[in-house]
Structures are given as C-alpha cells and as structure tokens.
Short mmCIF file of C-alpha atoms and ligand atoms in Angstrom, two decimals:
data_model
loop_
_atom_site.label_atom_id
_atom_site.label_comp_id
_atom_site.label_asym_id
_atom_site.label_seq_id
_atom_site.Cartn_x
_atom_site.Cartn_y
_atom_site.Cartn_z
CA MET A 1 -2.94 8.42 -12.38
CA SER A 2 -1.89 7.35 -8.96
CA LEU A 3 -4.43 7.17 -6.16
CA LEU A 4 -1.88 7.88 -3.44
CA THR A 5 1.49 9.59 -3.76
CA VAL A 6 3.64 9.93 -0.67
CA GLU A 7 6.87 11.90 -0.91
CA GLY A 8 9.65 12.48 1.56
CA LEU A 9 7.72 11.66 4.73
CA ARG A 10 9.65 12.17 7.91
CA LYS A 11 8.41 11.48 11.42
CA THR A 12 10.36 11.58 14.66
CA HIS A 13 8.81 10.40 17.91
CA PRO A 14 9.90 12.38 20.93
CA GLY A 15 10.58 10.70 24.27
CA ALA A 16 12.70 7.91 25.64
CA ARG A 17 11.47 5.25 23.25
CA GLY A 18 11.48 7.70 20.38
CA GLY A 19 13.64 8.05 17.35
CA ILE A 20 13.23 8.37 13.62
CA ALA A 21 10.15 6.36 12.62
CA LEU A 22 9.87 7.62 9.02
CA ASP A 23 12.95 8.76 7.18
CA ASP A 24 12.35 10.36 3.77
CA LEU A 25 9.74 7.73 2.88
CA SER A 26 8.11 7.80 -0.56
CA LEU A 27 5.62 5.44 -2.20
CA THR A 28 2.75 5.39 -4.67
CA LEU A 29 -0.39 3.32 -4.95
CA ALA A 30 -2.52 2.98 -8.09
CA PRO A 31 -6.33 2.74 -7.99
CA GLY A 32 -7.40 -0.86 -7.32
CA GLU A 33 -3.89 -1.95 -6.44
CA THR A 34 -2.86 -4.04 -3.44
CA LEU A 35 0.50 -2.99 -2.06
CA GLY A 36 2.02 -5.20 0.61
CA LEU A 37 4.23 -3.29 3.03
CA VAL A 38 6.54 -5.58 4.92
CA GLY A 39 9.38 -4.96 7.31
CA PRO A 40 10.76 -5.95 10.69
CA SER A 41 9.20 -4.88 13.97
CA GLY A 42 9.87 -1.23 14.75
CA CYS A 43 10.73 -0.23 11.15
CA GLY A 44 7.91 2.35 11.10
CA LYS A 45 4.97 0.58 9.41
CA SER A 46 2.35 1.67 11.95
CA SER A 47 3.84 5.17 12.07
CA LEU A 48 3.25 5.39 8.32
CA ALA A 49 -0.32 4.09 8.69
CA ARG A 50 -1.09 6.69 11.37
CA VAL A 51 0.29 9.51 9.25
CA LEU A 52 -1.68 8.36 6.19
CA LEU A 53 -4.91 8.17 8.20
CA ARG A 54 -4.31 11.68 9.56
CA LEU A 55 -4.02 10.34 13.11
CA ASP A 56 -0.47 11.74 13.36
CA ARG A 57 1.27 14.69 11.69
CA PRO A 58 4.55 14.08 9.85
CA ASP A 59 7.46 16.46 10.47
CA ALA A 60 8.02 16.80 6.73
CA GLY A 61 6.83 15.43 3.41
CA SER A 62 3.68 15.46 1.30
CA ILE A 63 0.71 13.18 0.67
CA ARG A 64 -1.58 13.42 -2.36
CA PHE A 65 -4.70 11.27 -2.24
CA GLU A 66 -7.29 11.34 -5.00
CA GLY A 67 -5.63 14.44 -6.37
CA GLN A 68 -5.97 16.35 -3.09
CA ASP A 69 -3.29 17.76 -0.83
CA TRP A 70 -4.20 15.32 1.93
CA LEU A 71 -2.23 16.99 4.72
CA ALA A 72 -3.89 20.35 4.02
CA LEU A 73 -7.45 19.10 4.61
CA GLN A 74 -9.11 20.41 7.74
CA GLY A 75 -12.45 20.61 9.52
CA GLY A 76 -15.50 19.58 7.50
CA ALA A 77 -13.47 18.86 4.36
CA LEU A 78 -11.27 16.45 6.33
CA ARG A 79 -14.29 14.75 7.95
CA ARG A 80 -15.88 14.17 4.55
CA ALA A 81 -12.62 12.99 2.99
CA ARG A 82 -11.88 10.52 5.80
CA GLY A 83 -14.45 8.12 4.39
CA ARG A 84 -12.32 7.73 1.26
CA MET A 85 -9.43 6.16 3.20
CA GLN A 86 -10.34 3.68 5.92
CA MET A 87 -8.36 1.54 8.30
CA VAL A 88 -8.53 -1.90 9.85
CA PHE A 89 -6.31 -2.53 12.88
CA GLN A 90 -4.81 -5.64 14.37
CA ASP A 91 -6.91 -6.08 17.46
CA PRO A 92 -10.48 -6.83 16.45
CA GLY A 93 -11.65 -6.46 20.06
CA ALA A 94 -10.23 -3.03 20.82
CA ALA A 95 -11.61 -1.59 17.56
CA PHE A 96 -15.19 -1.58 18.89
CA HIS A 97 -17.02 -0.07 21.82
CA PRO A 98 -17.00 -2.76 24.54
CA ARG A 99 -20.81 -2.96 24.70
CA ALA A 100 -21.54 -2.39 21.00
CA THR A 101 -23.80 -4.71 19.07
CA VAL A 102 -22.96 -5.77 15.53
CA ALA A 103 -25.71 -3.53 14.13
CA GLY A 104 -24.68 -0.67 16.43
CA ALA A 105 -21.08 -0.78 15.21
CA LEU A 106 -22.25 -0.41 11.62
CA ALA A 107 -24.92 2.16 12.50
CA ASP A 108 -22.20 4.43 13.95
CA ALA A 109 -20.41 4.37 10.60
CA LEU A 110 -23.67 4.96 8.70
CA ARG A 111 -24.48 7.98 10.88
CA LEU A 112 -21.05 9.46 10.17
CA HIS A 113 -20.77 8.78 6.47
CA VAL A 114 -24.06 7.83 4.78
CA PRO A 115 -26.96 10.26 4.42
CA ALA A 116 -29.65 7.55 4.44
CA PRO A 117 -32.93 7.69 6.41
CA ARG A 118 -32.96 5.56 9.57
CA LYS A 119 -35.62 3.23 8.19
CA ASP A 120 -33.11 2.13 5.54
CA TRP A 121 -30.41 1.24 8.08
CA PRO A 122 -31.45 -2.37 8.81
CA GLY A 123 -31.32 -3.18 5.09
CA LEU A 124 -27.97 -1.41 4.64
CA ILE A 125 -26.56 -3.21 7.69
CA ALA A 126 -27.76 -6.61 6.46
CA ALA A 127 -26.20 -5.96 3.04
CA ARG A 128 -22.84 -5.01 4.60
CA LEU A 129 -22.83 -8.12 6.80
CA ASP A 130 -23.62 -10.30 3.80
CA GLN A 131 -20.84 -8.63 1.80
CA VAL A 132 -18.20 -9.83 4.30
CA GLY A 133 -19.68 -13.28 4.83
CA LEU A 134 -21.43 -12.61 8.16
CA ALA A 135 -24.99 -13.85 8.69
CA PRO A 136 -27.37 -10.87 8.85
CA ASP A 137 -29.06 -12.42 11.92
CA LEU A 138 -25.88 -11.60 13.88
CA ALA A 139 -27.01 -7.95 13.84
CA PRO A 140 -28.45 -7.81 17.40
CA HIS A 141 -25.56 -9.76 18.96
CA PRO A 142 -22.91 -8.05 21.10
CA VAL A 143 -19.59 -7.70 19.26
CA ALA A 144 -17.92 -9.26 22.31
CA THR A 145 -19.61 -12.60 21.55
CA LEU A 146 -18.10 -12.85 18.05
CA SER A 147 -14.99 -14.89 17.25
CA GLY A 148 -11.79 -13.06 16.30
CA GLY A 149 -12.37 -13.79 12.62
CA GLN A 150 -15.98 -12.61 12.77
CA ARG A 151 -14.88 -9.40 14.49
CA GLN A 152 -12.31 -8.74 11.80
CA ARG A 153 -15.01 -9.31 9.14
CA LEU A 154 -17.13 -6.77 11.00
CA ALA A 155 -14.22 -4.31 11.09
CA ILE A 156 -13.90 -4.72 7.31
CA ALA A 157 -17.67 -4.24 6.86
CA ARG A 158 -17.49 -1.05 8.89
CA ALA A 159 -14.54 0.19 6.84
CA LEU A 160 -16.58 -0.40 3.66
CA VAL A 161 -19.58 1.69 4.81
CA PRO A 162 -18.32 5.04 3.39
CA ASN A 163 -17.34 3.35 0.07
CA PRO A 164 -13.61 4.05 0.49
CA LYS A 165 -11.08 3.99 -2.35
CA LEU A 166 -8.29 2.77 -0.07
CA ILE A 167 -8.24 0.59 3.02
CA VAL A 168 -5.08 0.49 5.12
CA LEU A 169 -4.81 -2.79 7.03
CA ASP A 170 -2.20 -2.70 9.80
CA GLU A 171 -1.41 -6.27 10.90
CA ALA A 172 -5.11 -6.96 10.39
CA VAL A 173 -4.75 -10.75 10.34
CA SER A 174 -1.80 -11.14 12.72
CA ALA A 175 -3.92 -12.09 15.74
CA LEU A 176 -5.85 -14.80 13.87
CA ASP A 177 -5.18 -18.52 13.60
CA THR A 178 -3.82 -19.66 10.23
CA VAL A 179 -7.13 -21.03 8.88
CA THR A 180 -9.06 -17.87 9.78
CA ARG A 181 -6.20 -15.74 8.47
CA GLY A 182 -6.47 -17.45 5.08
CA GLN A 183 -10.24 -16.87 5.00
CA ILE A 184 -9.87 -13.16 5.78
CA LEU A 185 -7.13 -12.75 3.16
CA ALA A 186 -9.39 -14.47 0.60
CA LEU A 187 -12.20 -12.08 1.56
CA LEU A 188 -9.88 -9.11 1.02
CA VAL A 189 -8.85 -10.33 -2.42
CA ARG A 190 -12.52 -10.83 -3.38
CA LEU A 191 -13.53 -7.36 -2.16
CA GLN A 192 -10.53 -5.74 -3.81
CA ARG A 193 -11.56 -7.26 -7.16
CA GLN A 194 -15.30 -6.68 -6.82
CA LEU A 195 -15.05 -3.09 -5.67
CA GLY A 196 -11.82 -2.00 -7.39
CA LEU A 197 -10.49 -1.10 -3.94
CA ALA A 198 -6.89 -0.25 -3.31
CA LEU A 199 -5.39 -1.97 -0.27
CA LEU A 200 -2.27 -1.20 1.72
CA VAL A 201 -1.62 -4.44 3.54
CA ILE A 202 0.92 -3.92 6.32
CA SER A 203 2.52 -6.90 7.98
CA HIS A 204 5.78 -8.09 9.47
CA ASP A 205 4.86 -11.47 7.95
CA LEU A 206 5.87 -11.89 4.32
CA ALA A 207 3.53 -14.87 3.89
CA VAL A 208 0.59 -12.54 4.54
CA VAL A 209 1.56 -9.90 1.98
CA ARG A 210 2.58 -12.58 -0.53
CA ALA A 211 -0.95 -13.99 -0.46
CA VAL A 212 -2.67 -10.76 -1.53
CA SER A 213 -0.25 -8.23 -3.04
CA HIS A 214 0.25 -7.05 -6.59
CA ARG A 215 3.31 -5.15 -5.48
CA ILE A 216 5.48 -5.42 -2.39
CA ALA A 217 7.42 -2.66 -0.67
CA VAL A 218 10.06 -3.64 1.85
CA MET A 219 10.67 -1.23 4.68
CA GLN A 220 13.63 -0.89 7.01
CA ALA A 221 14.49 1.81 9.52
CA GLY A 222 11.85 4.25 8.30
CA ARG A 223 12.56 3.89 4.58
CA ILE A 224 11.36 1.83 1.63
CA VAL A 225 14.48 -0.10 0.65
CA GLU A 226 12.96 -2.16 -2.14
CA THR A 227 9.74 -2.20 -4.14
CA GLY A 228 8.50 -4.13 -7.15
CA PRO A 229 5.97 -6.61 -8.49
CA ALA A 230 5.32 -9.28 -5.83
CA ASP A 231 6.94 -12.10 -7.86
CA GLN A 232 10.04 -10.06 -8.53
CA VAL A 233 10.60 -9.12 -4.89
CA LEU A 234 9.94 -12.68 -3.73
CA ASP A 235 11.99 -14.48 -6.40
CA ARG A 236 14.83 -11.99 -6.85
CA PRO A 237 15.07 -9.91 -3.68
CA GLN A 238 17.64 -7.15 -4.02
CA SER A 239 18.01 -6.04 -0.42
CA GLU A 240 19.52 -7.96 2.46
CA ILE A 241 16.44 -7.32 4.62
CA ALA A 242 14.10 -8.74 1.92
CA ARG A 243 16.29 -11.86 1.70
CA ARG A 244 16.14 -12.25 5.47
CA LEU A 245 12.34 -11.85 5.55
CA ILE A 246 11.93 -14.44 2.76
CA ALA A 247 14.21 -16.90 4.54
CA ALA A 248 12.07 -16.51 7.67
CA VAL A 249 8.86 -17.72 5.97
CA PRO A 250 8.29 -21.33 7.03
CA GLN A 251 8.17 -23.73 4.10
CA LEU A 252 5.18 -26.00 4.63
CA PRO A 253 5.56 -29.56 3.35
CA ARG A 254 3.48 -30.26 0.25
CA THR A 255 0.83 -32.96 0.38
CA GLY A 256 2.52 -36.24 -0.46
CA ASP A 257 5.99 -35.11 0.60
CA PRO A 258 7.63 -37.66 2.89
CA PRO A 259 7.39 -36.64 6.57
N1 ATP B 1 4.02 6.97 20.18
C1 ATP B 1 5.35 6.73 20.10
N2 ATP B 1 6.23 7.33 20.93
C2 ATP B 1 7.55 7.10 20.84
N3 ATP B 1 8.11 6.28 19.93
C3 ATP B 1 7.28 5.64 19.08
C4 ATP B 1 5.86 5.82 19.12
N4 ATP B 1 5.31 5.05 18.14
C5 ATP B 1 6.34 4.43 17.53
N5 ATP B 1 7.52 4.78 18.09
C6 ATP B 1 8.85 4.30 17.65
O1 ATP B 1 8.94 4.51 16.26
C7 ATP B 1 9.56 3.40 15.62
C8 ATP B 1 8.61 2.77 14.62
O2 ATP B 1 7.50 2.19 15.30
P1 ATP B 1 6.26 1.55 14.57
O3 ATP B 1 5.26 1.20 15.59
O4 ATP B 1 5.84 2.47 13.49
O5 ATP B 1 6.91 0.25 13.92
P2 ATP B 1 6.21 -1.02 13.23
O6 ATP B 1 6.97 -1.27 11.98
O7 ATP B 1 4.76 -0.78 13.12
O8 ATP B 1 6.51 -2.21 14.26
P3 ATP B 1 5.64 -3.53 14.56
O9 ATP B 1 5.93 -4.51 13.46
O10 ATP B 1 6.20 -4.01 15.86
O11 ATP B 1 4.21 -3.14 14.63
C9 ATP B 1 9.97 2.45 16.73
O12 ATP B 1 11.31 2.74 17.06
C10 ATP B 1 9.04 2.82 17.86
O13 ATP B 1 9.63 2.53 19.11
MG1 MG B 2 3.08 -1.80 13.84
#
C-alpha cells in the first residue's frame, strides 16, 4: 500500500509574480521509500512541499496519507496528524527561534508531540541529539552558535521527535558546503534505513537526489514529466529536461585521472 498518494494537484498563485505552480500533479510514495524530486528553479517544488505539509491549500486535487484524506483533516485531528509528516527547510538558521537553545528547540517539539513527563525530557533530548550525530553536551548552547551542518542535524532531530513516517526535505542541503552536504545526506540514508522512514528529497541539484533516492521524479512547469527508479532516470532519461539536468551535473575527476 502506498504511504502517500497525490492526485491531480493544482495550485495557482495570485499576484504579479503568480502563475500556475502545480498543474495536475500526481505522485505516490511507498513506506520507507526515498523519492528524489528534481526540477529547475520555479517549477513548483516548494509549492508542492507547502501543499503536502498543509501550509497552503491546493485549488484542486487530492492527497491520501496513511490511508487518510489528508486535505480533510482539521483542528485537533490535523494537529495530531501533523507529527506523521515533518519538514526540513533549506535555511537552518531561519528554522529556529533566534534565541533558542539546542535543548529548547527540541523541547518545543516534545511539548507539541510527545506526552512524556518533563523529568524525562533531558534524556529524550540527549537521545535525539545522539541519533543525528550531535554531542549531547551541546544541549545548553544557543542554536545561533552552531555551524550550518550542526543546525541542519538539529532540524532533522526536531523533525524526528514525533516519530514521523515521512519527512519532506526542501533544498535541505543546498546551503551547505560539499563536505557537510555529503555528511548530511549520509545521515539521511542511515536514518531512512534504521527507522524505515519515507523521504521526499526536493532539490534543483540532481547530484543531491542521486545520492539518496530509490526513485526520482522530474518536475517541470508544475508537472511530473518523468519518474522511475533512480538508475533508470539517470542512465536513460526520457525527457528533455531530465537530460538537461543530468548534463548540468559536474563530472568530478576520479583519483588518478590526469589533471
Ligand atoms: N507566494 C507566492 N506568490 C506568488 N507566486 C508564487 C508564490 N510562491 C511561488 N510562486 C510562483 O510559483 C511558481 C513555483 O514556485 P516554487 O517556489 O514552488 O518553485 P521551486 O521549484 O521551489 O523553485 P526553486 O528551485 O527556486 O526553489 C513560480 O513561478 C513562483 O514564482
Ligand atoms: Mg523551492
């Protein structure tokens, strides 16, 4: 059974900049699957993420998540269900309260989603930090003193607090240097395997989705124009836009290649 089934999503943004952001978009995601969603800037990736996370209403279409009519959820039922689908954004700084501490950022998520007595929080916080490769003694430090990579680890730890089934990552590693980016992608792969998490990894950068995805969907002008197993899309792209995105990935010289 699919974890997420999206059918016929349509979203138009009003205003001068506006236009059709999602145009009859459909996709499915299986439990424990990593789907890479790639496409050029402005094709509607973030619009899709916002609609999935119930931050924006679509004009038309349906979303089923864990067997529920996701767009029909309201009030308390929506608040409880939100923990099942979490999000990690691009900017690790803006995702936290400016004066939050590491422990405080996780405590906010515990308060919202986990009915545990306060005395258990320090232990739960330490376990979450450890799970994403952060030293538990970072807990009292201000988030503002962390590096970009550490902040993104913290954002992932916070997303894990409600034990979600799906995490949507919108350009979550785009602001990081290449070494840190590789470390965060490796962390995501490890968590996905350990926890059986499904991931929707959104990026304009094919190298990012290639590193983590079981399947890749290629998006253009509000639609999915191609989808398939990662190897198939990368080795035998069918659409012109997929070919262009593949050609844009820099080919790094292998060790031992002549300069
Ligand atoms: N709040 C908004 N108001 C008006 N237009 C918007 C709004 N958000 C997005 N759009 C428009 O919708 C289209 C899709 O934008 P979106 O941000 O979803 O693309 P994207 O694929 O995430 O791009 P990027 O790779 O640059 O992040 C674009 O034409 C954009 O200008
Ligand atoms: Mg975007």
